Short mmCIF file of C-alpha atoms and ligand atoms in Angstrom, two decimals:
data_model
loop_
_atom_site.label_atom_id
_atom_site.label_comp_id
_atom_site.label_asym_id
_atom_site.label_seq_id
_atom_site.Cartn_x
_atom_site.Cartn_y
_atom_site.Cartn_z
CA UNK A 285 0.00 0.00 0.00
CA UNK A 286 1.50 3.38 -0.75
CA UNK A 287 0.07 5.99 0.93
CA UNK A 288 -0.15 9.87 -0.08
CA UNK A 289 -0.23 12.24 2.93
CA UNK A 290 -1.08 15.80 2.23
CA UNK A 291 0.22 17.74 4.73
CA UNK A 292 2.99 19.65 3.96
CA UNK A 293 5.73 19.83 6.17
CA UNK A 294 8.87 21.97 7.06
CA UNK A 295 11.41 20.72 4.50
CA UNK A 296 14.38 21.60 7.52
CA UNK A 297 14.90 20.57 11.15
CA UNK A 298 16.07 22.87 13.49
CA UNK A 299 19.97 22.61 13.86
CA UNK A 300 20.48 25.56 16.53
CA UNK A 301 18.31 27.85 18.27
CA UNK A 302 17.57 31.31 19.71
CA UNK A 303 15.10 31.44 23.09
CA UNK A 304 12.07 34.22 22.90
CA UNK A 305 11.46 36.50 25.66
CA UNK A 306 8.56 36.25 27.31
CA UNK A 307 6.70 39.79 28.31
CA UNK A 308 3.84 40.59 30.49
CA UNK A 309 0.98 42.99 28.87
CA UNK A 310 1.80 45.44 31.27
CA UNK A 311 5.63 45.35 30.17
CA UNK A 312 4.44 46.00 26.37
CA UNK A 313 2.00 48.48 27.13
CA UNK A 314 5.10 50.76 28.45
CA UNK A 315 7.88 49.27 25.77
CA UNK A 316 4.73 50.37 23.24
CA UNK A 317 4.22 53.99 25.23
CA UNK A 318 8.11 54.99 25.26
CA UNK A 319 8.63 54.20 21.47
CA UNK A 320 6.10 56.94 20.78
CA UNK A 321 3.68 54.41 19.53
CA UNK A 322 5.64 53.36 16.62
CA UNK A 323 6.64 49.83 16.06
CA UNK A 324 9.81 50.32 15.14
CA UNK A 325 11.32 52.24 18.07
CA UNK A 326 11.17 49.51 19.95
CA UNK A 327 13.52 47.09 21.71
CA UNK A 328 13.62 43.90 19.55
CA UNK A 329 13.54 41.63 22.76
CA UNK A 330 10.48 42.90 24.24
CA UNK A 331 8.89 41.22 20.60
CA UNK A 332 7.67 37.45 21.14
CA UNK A 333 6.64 37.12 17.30
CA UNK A 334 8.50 39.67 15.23
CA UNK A 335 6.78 39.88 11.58
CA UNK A 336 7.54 43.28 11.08
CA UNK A 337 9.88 42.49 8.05
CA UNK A 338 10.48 39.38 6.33
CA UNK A 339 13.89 41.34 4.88
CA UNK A 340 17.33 40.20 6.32
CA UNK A 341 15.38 37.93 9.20
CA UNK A 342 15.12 34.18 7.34
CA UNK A 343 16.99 31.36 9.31
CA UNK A 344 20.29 30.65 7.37
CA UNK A 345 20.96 27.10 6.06
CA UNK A 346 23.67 25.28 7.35
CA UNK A 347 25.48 25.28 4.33
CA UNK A 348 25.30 28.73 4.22
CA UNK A 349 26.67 29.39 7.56
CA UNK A 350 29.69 26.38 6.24
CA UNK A 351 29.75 28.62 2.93
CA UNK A 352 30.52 31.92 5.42
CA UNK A 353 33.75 30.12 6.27
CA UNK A 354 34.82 30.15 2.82
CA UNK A 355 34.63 33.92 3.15
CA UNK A 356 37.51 35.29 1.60
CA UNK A 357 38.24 39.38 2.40
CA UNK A 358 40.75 40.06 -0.29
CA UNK A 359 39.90 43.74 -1.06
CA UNK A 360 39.82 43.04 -5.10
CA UNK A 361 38.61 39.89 -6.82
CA UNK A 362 37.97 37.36 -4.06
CA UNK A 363 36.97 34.05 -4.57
CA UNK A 364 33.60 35.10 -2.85
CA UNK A 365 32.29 37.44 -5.48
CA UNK A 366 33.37 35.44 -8.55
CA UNK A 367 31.09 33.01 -6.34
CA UNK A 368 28.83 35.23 -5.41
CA UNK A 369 28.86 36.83 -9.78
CA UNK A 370 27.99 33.36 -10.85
CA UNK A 371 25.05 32.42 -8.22
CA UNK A 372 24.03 35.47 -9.58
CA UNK A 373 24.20 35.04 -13.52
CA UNK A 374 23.13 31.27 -12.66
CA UNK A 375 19.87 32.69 -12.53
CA UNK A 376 19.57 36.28 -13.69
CA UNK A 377 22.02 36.11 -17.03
CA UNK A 378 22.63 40.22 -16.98
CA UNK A 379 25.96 41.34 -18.29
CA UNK A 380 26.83 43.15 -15.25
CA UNK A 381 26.35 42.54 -11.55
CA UNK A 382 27.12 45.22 -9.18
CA UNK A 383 26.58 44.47 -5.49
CA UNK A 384 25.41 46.91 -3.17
CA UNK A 385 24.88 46.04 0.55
CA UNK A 386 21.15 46.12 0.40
CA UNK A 387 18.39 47.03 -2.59
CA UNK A 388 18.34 50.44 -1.79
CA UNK A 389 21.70 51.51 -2.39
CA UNK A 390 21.22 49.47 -5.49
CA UNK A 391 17.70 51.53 -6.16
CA UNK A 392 20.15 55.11 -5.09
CA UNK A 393 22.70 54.35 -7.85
CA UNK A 394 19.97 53.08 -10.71
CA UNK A 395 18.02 56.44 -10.38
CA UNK A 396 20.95 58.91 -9.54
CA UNK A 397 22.01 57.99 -12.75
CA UNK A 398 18.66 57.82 -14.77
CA UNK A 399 16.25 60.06 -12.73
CA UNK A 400 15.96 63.67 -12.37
CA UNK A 401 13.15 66.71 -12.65
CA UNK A 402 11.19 66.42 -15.37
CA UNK A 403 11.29 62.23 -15.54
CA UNK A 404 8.65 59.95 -14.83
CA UNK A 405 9.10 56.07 -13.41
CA UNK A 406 6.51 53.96 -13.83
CA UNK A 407 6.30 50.81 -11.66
CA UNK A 408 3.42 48.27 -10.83
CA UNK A 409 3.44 49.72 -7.14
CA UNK A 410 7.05 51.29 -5.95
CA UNK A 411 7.42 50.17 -2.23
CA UNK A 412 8.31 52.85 0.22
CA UNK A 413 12.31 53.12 -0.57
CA UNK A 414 12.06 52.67 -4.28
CA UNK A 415 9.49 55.42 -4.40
CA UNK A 416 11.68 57.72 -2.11
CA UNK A 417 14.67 57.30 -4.25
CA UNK A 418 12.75 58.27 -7.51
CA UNK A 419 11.47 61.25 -5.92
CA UNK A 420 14.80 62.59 -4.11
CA UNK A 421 16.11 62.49 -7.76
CA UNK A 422 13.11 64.70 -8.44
CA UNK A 423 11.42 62.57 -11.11
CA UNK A 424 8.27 61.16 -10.44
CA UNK A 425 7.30 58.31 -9.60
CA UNK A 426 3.67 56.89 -11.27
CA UNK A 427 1.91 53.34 -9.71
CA UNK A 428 0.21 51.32 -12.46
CA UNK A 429 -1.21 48.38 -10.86
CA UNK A 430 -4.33 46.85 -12.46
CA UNK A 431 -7.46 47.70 -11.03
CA UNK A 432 -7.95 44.45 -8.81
CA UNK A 433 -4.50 45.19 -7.41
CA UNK A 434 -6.08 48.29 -5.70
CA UNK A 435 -8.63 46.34 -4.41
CA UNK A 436 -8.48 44.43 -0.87
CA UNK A 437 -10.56 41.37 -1.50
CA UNK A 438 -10.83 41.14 -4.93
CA UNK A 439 -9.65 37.45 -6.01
CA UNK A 440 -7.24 37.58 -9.23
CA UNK A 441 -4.51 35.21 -9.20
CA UNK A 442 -1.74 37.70 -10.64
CA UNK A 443 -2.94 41.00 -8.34
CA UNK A 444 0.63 42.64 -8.94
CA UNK A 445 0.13 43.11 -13.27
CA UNK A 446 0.98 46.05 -14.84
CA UNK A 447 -1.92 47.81 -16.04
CA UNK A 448 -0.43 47.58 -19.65
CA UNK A 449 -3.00 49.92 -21.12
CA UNK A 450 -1.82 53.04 -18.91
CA UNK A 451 1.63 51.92 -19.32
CA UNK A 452 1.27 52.40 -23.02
CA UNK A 453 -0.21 55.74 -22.65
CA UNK A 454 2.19 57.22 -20.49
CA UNK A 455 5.12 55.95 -22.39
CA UNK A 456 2.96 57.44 -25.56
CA UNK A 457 2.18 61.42 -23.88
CA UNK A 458 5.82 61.59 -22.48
CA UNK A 459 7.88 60.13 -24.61
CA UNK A 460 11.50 60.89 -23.63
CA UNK A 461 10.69 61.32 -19.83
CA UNK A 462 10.48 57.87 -18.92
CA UNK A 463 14.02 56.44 -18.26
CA UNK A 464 13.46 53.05 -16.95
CA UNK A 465 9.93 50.76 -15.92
CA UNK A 466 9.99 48.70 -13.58
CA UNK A 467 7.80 45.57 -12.34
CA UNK A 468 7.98 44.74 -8.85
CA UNK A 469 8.01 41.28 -8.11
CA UNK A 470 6.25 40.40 -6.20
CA UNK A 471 4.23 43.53 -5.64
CA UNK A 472 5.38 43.67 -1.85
CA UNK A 473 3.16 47.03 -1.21
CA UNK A 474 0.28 45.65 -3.01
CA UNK A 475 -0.18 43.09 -0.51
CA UNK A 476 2.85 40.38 -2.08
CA UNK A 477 0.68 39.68 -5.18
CA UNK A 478 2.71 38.03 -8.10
CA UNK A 479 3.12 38.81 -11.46
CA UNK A 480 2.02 36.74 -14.26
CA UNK A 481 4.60 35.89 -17.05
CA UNK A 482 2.41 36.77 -19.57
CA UNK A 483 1.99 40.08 -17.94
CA UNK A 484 6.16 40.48 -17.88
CA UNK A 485 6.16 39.35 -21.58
CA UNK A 486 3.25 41.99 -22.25
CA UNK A 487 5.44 44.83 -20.15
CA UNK A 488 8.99 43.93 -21.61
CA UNK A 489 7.19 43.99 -25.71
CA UNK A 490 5.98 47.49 -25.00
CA UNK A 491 9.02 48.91 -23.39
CA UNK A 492 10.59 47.47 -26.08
CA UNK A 493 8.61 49.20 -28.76
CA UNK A 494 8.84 52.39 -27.01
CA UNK A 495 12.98 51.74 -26.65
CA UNK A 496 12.99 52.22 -22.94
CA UNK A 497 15.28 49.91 -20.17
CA UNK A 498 12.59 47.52 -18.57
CA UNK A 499 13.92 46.69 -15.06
CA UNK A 500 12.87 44.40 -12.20
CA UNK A 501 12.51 44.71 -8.79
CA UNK A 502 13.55 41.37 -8.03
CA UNK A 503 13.46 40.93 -4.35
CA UNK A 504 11.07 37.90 -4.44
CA UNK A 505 11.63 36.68 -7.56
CA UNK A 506 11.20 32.83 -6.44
CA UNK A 507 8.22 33.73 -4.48
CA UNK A 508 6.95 34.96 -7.86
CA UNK A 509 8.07 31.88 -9.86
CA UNK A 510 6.60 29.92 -7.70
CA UNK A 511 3.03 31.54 -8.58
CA UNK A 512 3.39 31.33 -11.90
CA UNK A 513 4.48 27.95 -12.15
CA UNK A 514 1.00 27.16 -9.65
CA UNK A 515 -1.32 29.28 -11.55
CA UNK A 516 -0.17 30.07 -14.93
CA UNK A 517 -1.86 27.44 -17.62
CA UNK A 518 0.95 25.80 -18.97
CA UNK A 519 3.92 26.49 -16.93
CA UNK A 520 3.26 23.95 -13.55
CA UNK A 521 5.95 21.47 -15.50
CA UNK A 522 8.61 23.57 -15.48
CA UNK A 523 11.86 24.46 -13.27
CA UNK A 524 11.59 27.00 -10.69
CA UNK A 525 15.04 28.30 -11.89
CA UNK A 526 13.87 28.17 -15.66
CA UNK A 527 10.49 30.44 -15.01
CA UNK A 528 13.50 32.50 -13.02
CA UNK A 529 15.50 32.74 -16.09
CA UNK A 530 12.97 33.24 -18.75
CA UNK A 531 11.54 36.29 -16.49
CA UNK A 532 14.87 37.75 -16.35
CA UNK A 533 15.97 37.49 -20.10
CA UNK A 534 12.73 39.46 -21.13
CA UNK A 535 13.88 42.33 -18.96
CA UNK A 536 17.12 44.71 -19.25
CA UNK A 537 18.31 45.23 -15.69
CA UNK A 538 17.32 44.30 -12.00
CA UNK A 539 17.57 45.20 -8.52
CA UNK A 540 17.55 43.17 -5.71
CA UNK A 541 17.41 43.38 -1.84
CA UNK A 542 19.15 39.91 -0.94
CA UNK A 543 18.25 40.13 2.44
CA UNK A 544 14.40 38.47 1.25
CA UNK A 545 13.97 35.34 -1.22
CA UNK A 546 18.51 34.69 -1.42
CA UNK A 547 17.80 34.41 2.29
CA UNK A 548 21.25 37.47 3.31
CA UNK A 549 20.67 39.02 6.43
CA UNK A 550 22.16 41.62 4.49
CA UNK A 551 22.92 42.42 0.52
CA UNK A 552 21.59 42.80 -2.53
CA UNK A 553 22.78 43.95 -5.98
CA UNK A 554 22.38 46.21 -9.38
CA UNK A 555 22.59 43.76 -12.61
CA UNK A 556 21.85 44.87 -16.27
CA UNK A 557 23.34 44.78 -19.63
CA UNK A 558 24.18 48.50 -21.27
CA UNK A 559 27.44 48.60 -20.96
CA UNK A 560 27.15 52.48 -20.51
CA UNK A 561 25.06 52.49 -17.80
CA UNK A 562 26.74 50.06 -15.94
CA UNK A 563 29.94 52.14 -16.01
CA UNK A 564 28.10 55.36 -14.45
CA UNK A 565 26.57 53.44 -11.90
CA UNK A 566 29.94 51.59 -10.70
CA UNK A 567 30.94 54.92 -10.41
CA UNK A 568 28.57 55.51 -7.97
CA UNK A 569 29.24 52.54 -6.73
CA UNK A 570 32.83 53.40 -5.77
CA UNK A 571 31.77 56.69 -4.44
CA UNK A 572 29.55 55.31 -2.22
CA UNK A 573 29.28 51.27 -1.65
CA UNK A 574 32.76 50.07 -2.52
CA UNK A 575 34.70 48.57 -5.19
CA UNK A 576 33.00 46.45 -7.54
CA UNK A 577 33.65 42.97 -6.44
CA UNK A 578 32.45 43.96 -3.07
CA UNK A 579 30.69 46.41 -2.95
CA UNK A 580 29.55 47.23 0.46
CA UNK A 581 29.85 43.74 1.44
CA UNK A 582 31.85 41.43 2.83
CA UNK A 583 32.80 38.08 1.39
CA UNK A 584 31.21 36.05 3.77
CA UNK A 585 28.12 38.08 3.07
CA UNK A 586 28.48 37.57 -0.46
CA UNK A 587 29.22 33.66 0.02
CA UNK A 588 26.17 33.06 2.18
CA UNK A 589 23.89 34.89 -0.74
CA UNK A 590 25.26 32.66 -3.72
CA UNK A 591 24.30 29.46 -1.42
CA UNK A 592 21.15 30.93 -0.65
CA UNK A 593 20.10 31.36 -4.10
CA UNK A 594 20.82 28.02 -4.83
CA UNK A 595 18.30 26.94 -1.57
CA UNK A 596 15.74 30.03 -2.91
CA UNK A 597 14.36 28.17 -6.02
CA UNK A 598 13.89 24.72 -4.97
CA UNK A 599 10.67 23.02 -4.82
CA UNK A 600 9.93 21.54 -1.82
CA UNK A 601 10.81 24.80 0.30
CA UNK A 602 8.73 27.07 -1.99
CA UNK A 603 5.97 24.87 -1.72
CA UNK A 604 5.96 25.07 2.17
CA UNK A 605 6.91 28.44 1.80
CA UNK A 606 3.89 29.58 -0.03
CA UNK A 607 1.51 27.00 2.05
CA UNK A 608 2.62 28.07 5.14
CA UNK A 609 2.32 31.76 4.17
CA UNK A 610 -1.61 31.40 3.05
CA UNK A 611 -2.20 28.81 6.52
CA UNK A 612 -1.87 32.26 8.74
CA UNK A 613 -4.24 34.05 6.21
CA UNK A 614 -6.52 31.55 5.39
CA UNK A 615 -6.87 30.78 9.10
CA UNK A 616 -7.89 34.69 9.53
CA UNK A 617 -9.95 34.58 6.78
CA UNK A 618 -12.05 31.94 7.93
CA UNK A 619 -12.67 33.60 11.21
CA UNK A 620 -14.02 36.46 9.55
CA UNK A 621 -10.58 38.26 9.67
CA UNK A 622 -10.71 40.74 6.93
CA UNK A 623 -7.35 40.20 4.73
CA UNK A 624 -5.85 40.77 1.12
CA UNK A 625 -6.66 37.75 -1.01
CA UNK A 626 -5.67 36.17 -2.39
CA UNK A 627 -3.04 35.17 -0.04
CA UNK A 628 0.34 36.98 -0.95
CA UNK A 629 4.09 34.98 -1.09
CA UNK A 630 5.94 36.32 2.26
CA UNK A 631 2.69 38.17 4.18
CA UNK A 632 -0.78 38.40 4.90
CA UNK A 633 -1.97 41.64 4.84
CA UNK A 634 -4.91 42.76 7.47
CA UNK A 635 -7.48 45.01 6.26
CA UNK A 636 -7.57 47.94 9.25
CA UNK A 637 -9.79 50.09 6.80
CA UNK A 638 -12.42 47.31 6.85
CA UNK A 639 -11.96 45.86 10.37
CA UNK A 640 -11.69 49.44 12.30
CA UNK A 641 -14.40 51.17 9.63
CA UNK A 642 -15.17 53.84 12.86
CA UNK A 643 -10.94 55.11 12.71
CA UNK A 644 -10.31 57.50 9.51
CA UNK A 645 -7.59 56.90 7.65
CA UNK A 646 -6.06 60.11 8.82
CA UNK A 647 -6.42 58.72 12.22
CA UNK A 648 -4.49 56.03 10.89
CA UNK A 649 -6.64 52.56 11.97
CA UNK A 650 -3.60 50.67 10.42
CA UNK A 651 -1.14 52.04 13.31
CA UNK A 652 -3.92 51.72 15.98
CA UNK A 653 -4.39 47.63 14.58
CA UNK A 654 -0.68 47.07 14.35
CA UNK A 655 -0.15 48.79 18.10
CA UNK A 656 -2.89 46.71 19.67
CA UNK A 657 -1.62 43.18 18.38
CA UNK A 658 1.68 44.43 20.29
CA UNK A 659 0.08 45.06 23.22
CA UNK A 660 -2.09 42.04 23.33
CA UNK A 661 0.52 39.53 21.95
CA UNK A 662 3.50 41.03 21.44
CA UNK A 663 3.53 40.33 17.93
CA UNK A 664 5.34 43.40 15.56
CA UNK A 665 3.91 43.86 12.43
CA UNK A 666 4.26 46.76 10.17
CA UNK A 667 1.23 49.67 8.97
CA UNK A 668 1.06 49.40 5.11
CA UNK A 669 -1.25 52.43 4.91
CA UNK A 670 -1.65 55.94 5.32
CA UNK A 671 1.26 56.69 7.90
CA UNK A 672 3.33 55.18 5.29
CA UNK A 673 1.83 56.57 2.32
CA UNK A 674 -0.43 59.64 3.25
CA UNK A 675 2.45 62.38 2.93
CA UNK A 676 2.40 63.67 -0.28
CA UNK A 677 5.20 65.37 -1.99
CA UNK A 678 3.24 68.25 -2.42
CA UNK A 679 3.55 68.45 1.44
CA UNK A 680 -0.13 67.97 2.08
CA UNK A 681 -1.70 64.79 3.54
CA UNK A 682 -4.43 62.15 1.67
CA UNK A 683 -5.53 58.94 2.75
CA UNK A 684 -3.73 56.21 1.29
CA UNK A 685 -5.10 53.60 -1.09
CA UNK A 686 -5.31 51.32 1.46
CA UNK A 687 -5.13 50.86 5.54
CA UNK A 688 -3.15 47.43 5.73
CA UNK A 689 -1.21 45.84 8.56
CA UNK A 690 1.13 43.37 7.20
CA UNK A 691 2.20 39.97 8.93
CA UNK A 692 5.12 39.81 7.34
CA UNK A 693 6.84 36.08 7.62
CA UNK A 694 10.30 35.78 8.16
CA UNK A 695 11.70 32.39 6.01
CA UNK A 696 12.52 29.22 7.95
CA UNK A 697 12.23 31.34 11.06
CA UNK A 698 9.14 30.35 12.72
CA UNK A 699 6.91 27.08 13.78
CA UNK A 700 3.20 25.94 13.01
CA UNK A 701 2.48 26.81 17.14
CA UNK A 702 4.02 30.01 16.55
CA UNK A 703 1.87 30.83 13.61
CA UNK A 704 -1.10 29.31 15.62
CA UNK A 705 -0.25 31.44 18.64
CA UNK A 706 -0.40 34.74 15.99
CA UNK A 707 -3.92 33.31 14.81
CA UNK A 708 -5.55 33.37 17.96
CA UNK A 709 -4.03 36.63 18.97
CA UNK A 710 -5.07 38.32 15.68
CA UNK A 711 -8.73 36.40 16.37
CA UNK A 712 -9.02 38.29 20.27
CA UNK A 713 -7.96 41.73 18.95
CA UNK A 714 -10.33 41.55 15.99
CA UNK A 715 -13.24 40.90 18.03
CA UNK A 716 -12.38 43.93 20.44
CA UNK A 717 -12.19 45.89 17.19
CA UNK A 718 -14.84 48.42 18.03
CA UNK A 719 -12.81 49.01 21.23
CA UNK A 720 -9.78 50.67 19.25
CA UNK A 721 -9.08 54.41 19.18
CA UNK A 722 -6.89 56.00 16.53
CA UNK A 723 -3.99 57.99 16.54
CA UNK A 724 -2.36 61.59 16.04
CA UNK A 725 1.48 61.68 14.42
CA UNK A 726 2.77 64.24 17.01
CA UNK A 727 6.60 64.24 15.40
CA UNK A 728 7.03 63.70 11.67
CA UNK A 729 10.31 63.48 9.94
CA UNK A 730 10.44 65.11 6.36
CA UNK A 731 10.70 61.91 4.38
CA UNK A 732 9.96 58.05 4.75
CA UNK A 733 7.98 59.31 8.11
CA UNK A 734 6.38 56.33 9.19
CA UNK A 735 10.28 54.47 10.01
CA UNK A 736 10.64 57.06 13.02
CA UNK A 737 7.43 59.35 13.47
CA UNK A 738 6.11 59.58 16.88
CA UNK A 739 2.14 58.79 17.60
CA UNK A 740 -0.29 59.83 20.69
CA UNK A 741 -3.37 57.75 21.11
CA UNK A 742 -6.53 60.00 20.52
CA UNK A 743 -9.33 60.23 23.48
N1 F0G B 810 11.97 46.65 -3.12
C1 F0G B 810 11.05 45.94 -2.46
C2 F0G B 810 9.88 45.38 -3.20
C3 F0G B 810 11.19 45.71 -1.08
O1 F0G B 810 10.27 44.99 -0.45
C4 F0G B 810 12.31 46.26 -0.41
C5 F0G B 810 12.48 46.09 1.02
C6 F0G B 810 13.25 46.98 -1.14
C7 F0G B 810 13.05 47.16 -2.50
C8 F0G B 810 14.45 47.60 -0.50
O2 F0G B 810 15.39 46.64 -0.13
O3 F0G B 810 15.50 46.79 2.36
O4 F0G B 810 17.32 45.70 1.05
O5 F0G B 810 17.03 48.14 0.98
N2 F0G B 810 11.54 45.69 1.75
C9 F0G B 810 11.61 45.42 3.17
C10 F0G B 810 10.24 45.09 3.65
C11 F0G B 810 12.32 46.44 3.99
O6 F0G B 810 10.07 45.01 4.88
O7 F0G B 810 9.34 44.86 2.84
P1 F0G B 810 16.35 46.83 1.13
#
């Protein structure tokens, strides 16, 4: 008799471990009270369950941590980044590869070089840092998300596309001010939504036709492969690392925050193929990261990345990856929880504009969610709404799109019970919904405010 089971297990066992602090209600309510109501100000051990960020905070493999002992420091050409260059091209076949120490030095370089006033970047959805760099060049930067990707619980099963009909008229009314578009996959501010392939073929043809660089931000890339090859007819026989290649040889450049799918706790890189280009941004490079074969990193860094990438596109952990991503959500969903669906790759996204309807979004229901699952459970999680968003450059403030809280899950990092433990926690706060108060931002920095702005609880 052969059976077939179907539940789907961690493809790892745990090989060394770090204890959790426990905290008392009380403790949190004061750890939550001196941070000035903002998530991030806090002390990282008075978290239980931190899913603030699934960026830099994945469990390392233990032949990564054997492949940081290969680390080699040598200042120009080590071992480690001809390693570390062929991981790379292994998957992503771009003529150059610069790396930076995370994606947003790689985002600085890319659009010190090709932005500026008077330019326009188009993207699917820019998260926060992507966004910031395009506008502190001074061009613009323009979301073009399809219409379901705007939408909480709409259910498409590629949310992140490119609205390729607006893409084609903004490339057509300002021709000559658009110096790169970009795809983010997955579309980690539209609540971790994938990308089709036919929707990358679709963006790539009309760059193309319109001669302008199509670049991706490739952060989770496998995440995104993995969709596709689960939902997109014809593509559930092939290689993760083929979808991976195919996606990358219809598009000109990339950049890449290593610290998410390559499983770094730090790194990422710059990789195209105009030779031109690539020589003004290792200039930048130099200024600023380091030389090129380092780059702002150090060999071990770049050794535990190339053996990461190898562990990123493999089957069996993408499948648990993915599963154990929409467990949490479904979970929520079925207990009335309202949540982005479908289910994104590395978080579930809570709907605070739905679940705390009597907060306006410029009393920020998002924050008030995110600070009350602290309190209650001591779980971190991260406002995806207007605190994040609601600045404008103008200088005047507008509700954003969305109020999300996002669960964001770290890779190989956490247990069923601990995922469980979130669940009910999540379950208790939602029911005390109507109980929440919003809040008022009593200090704002001038950009990317939400990182260190300070919050007072309204009466
Ligand atoms: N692009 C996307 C889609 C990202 O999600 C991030 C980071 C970056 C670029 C920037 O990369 O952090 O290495 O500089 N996202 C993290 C997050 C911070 O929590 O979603 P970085």
């Amino acid at each position: 008799m052969e059976y077939s089971f179907s539940t789907i297990i961690e493809p790892f066992r745990i090989h060394s471990v770090e204890p959790l602090r426990m905290t008392t209600a009380l403790e949190r309510r004061q750890a939550v009270q001196e941070s000035g109501f903002n998530l991030f100000n806090l002390h990282a051990q008075d978290v239980l369950i931190d899913l603030l960020t699934d960026s830099g905070t994945g469990a390392m493999s233990r032949d990564q941590w054997a492949a940081i002992q290969h680390g080699d420091e040598s200042y120009a050409g080590s071992p480690s980044w001809f390693r570390f260059e062929a991981a790379v091209k292994e998957l992503f076949p771009f003529k150059h590869v610069i790396p930076t120490h995370q994606g947003r030095a790689a985002e600085k370089i890319l659009f010190s070089v090709l932005g500026g006033v008077g330019r326009v970047v188009p993207n699917n959805t820019h998260f926060d840092t992507t966004r910031a760099n395009v506008e502190a060049s001074g061009a613009q930067a323009v979301d073009l998300v399809i219409a379901e990707g705007r939408e909480a619980s709409t259910w498409h099963p590629f949310k992140g596309n490119m609205d390729v009909i607006e893409l084609e008229k903004l490339l057509a009314a300002r021709r000559g001010e658009v110096p790169v578009v970009f795809l983010t996959i997955t579309n980690n501010s539209g609540g971790g939504q994938p990308v089709s392939l036919e929707n990358i073929r679709a963006v790539s043809e009309i760059c193309h036709r319109y001669d302008v660089p199509f670049f991706l931000d490739s952060c989770r890339f496998a995440e995104n492969a993995w969709f596709i090859h689960e939902r997109e007819p014809g593509q559930g026989d092939r290689e993760i690392a083929d979808i991976v290649r195919e996606i990358a040889s219809l598009a000109d450049g990339m950049t890449m925050s290593a610290k998410k799918d390559p499983f770094g706790n730090i790194g990422g890189w710059l990789a195209l193929n105009d030779d031109d280009l690539a020589e003004s941004c290792r200039t930048v490079l130099i200024l600023t990261e380091g030389f090129p074969t380092y780059g702002g990193l150090a060999g071990r860094d770049l050794e535990a990345i190339a053996q990461g990438l190898k562990e990123a596109v493999q089957p069996d952990y993408l499948r648990y990856r993915i599963r154990s991503t929409a467990y949490l959500g479904d979970a929520l969903d079925s207990a009335g929880v309202p949540v982005v669906k479908p289910i994104g790759g590395h978080a579930v996204y809570l709907d605070a504009g739905a679940l705390l309807e009597h907060i306006p979004a410029l009393e920020y229901p998002g924050q008030a969610l995110a600070v009350a699952l602290y309190t209650s459970g001591g779980i971190r999680s991260c406002e995806i709404g207007s605190v994040m968003f609601g600045r404008q450059p103008d200088g005047t403030e507008k509700p954003a799109a969305m109020e999300l809280v996002r669960l964001a899950i770290p890779r190989r990092t956490y247990t069923q019970s601990h995922i469980d433990y979130v669940i009910e926690v999540v379950k208790a706060v939602a029911l005390n919904a109507s109980s929440l108060r919003g809040y008022r931002m009593i200090r704002e920095p001038r950009s990317l405010r939400h990182f260190t702005a300070e919050f007072e609880p309204l009466e």
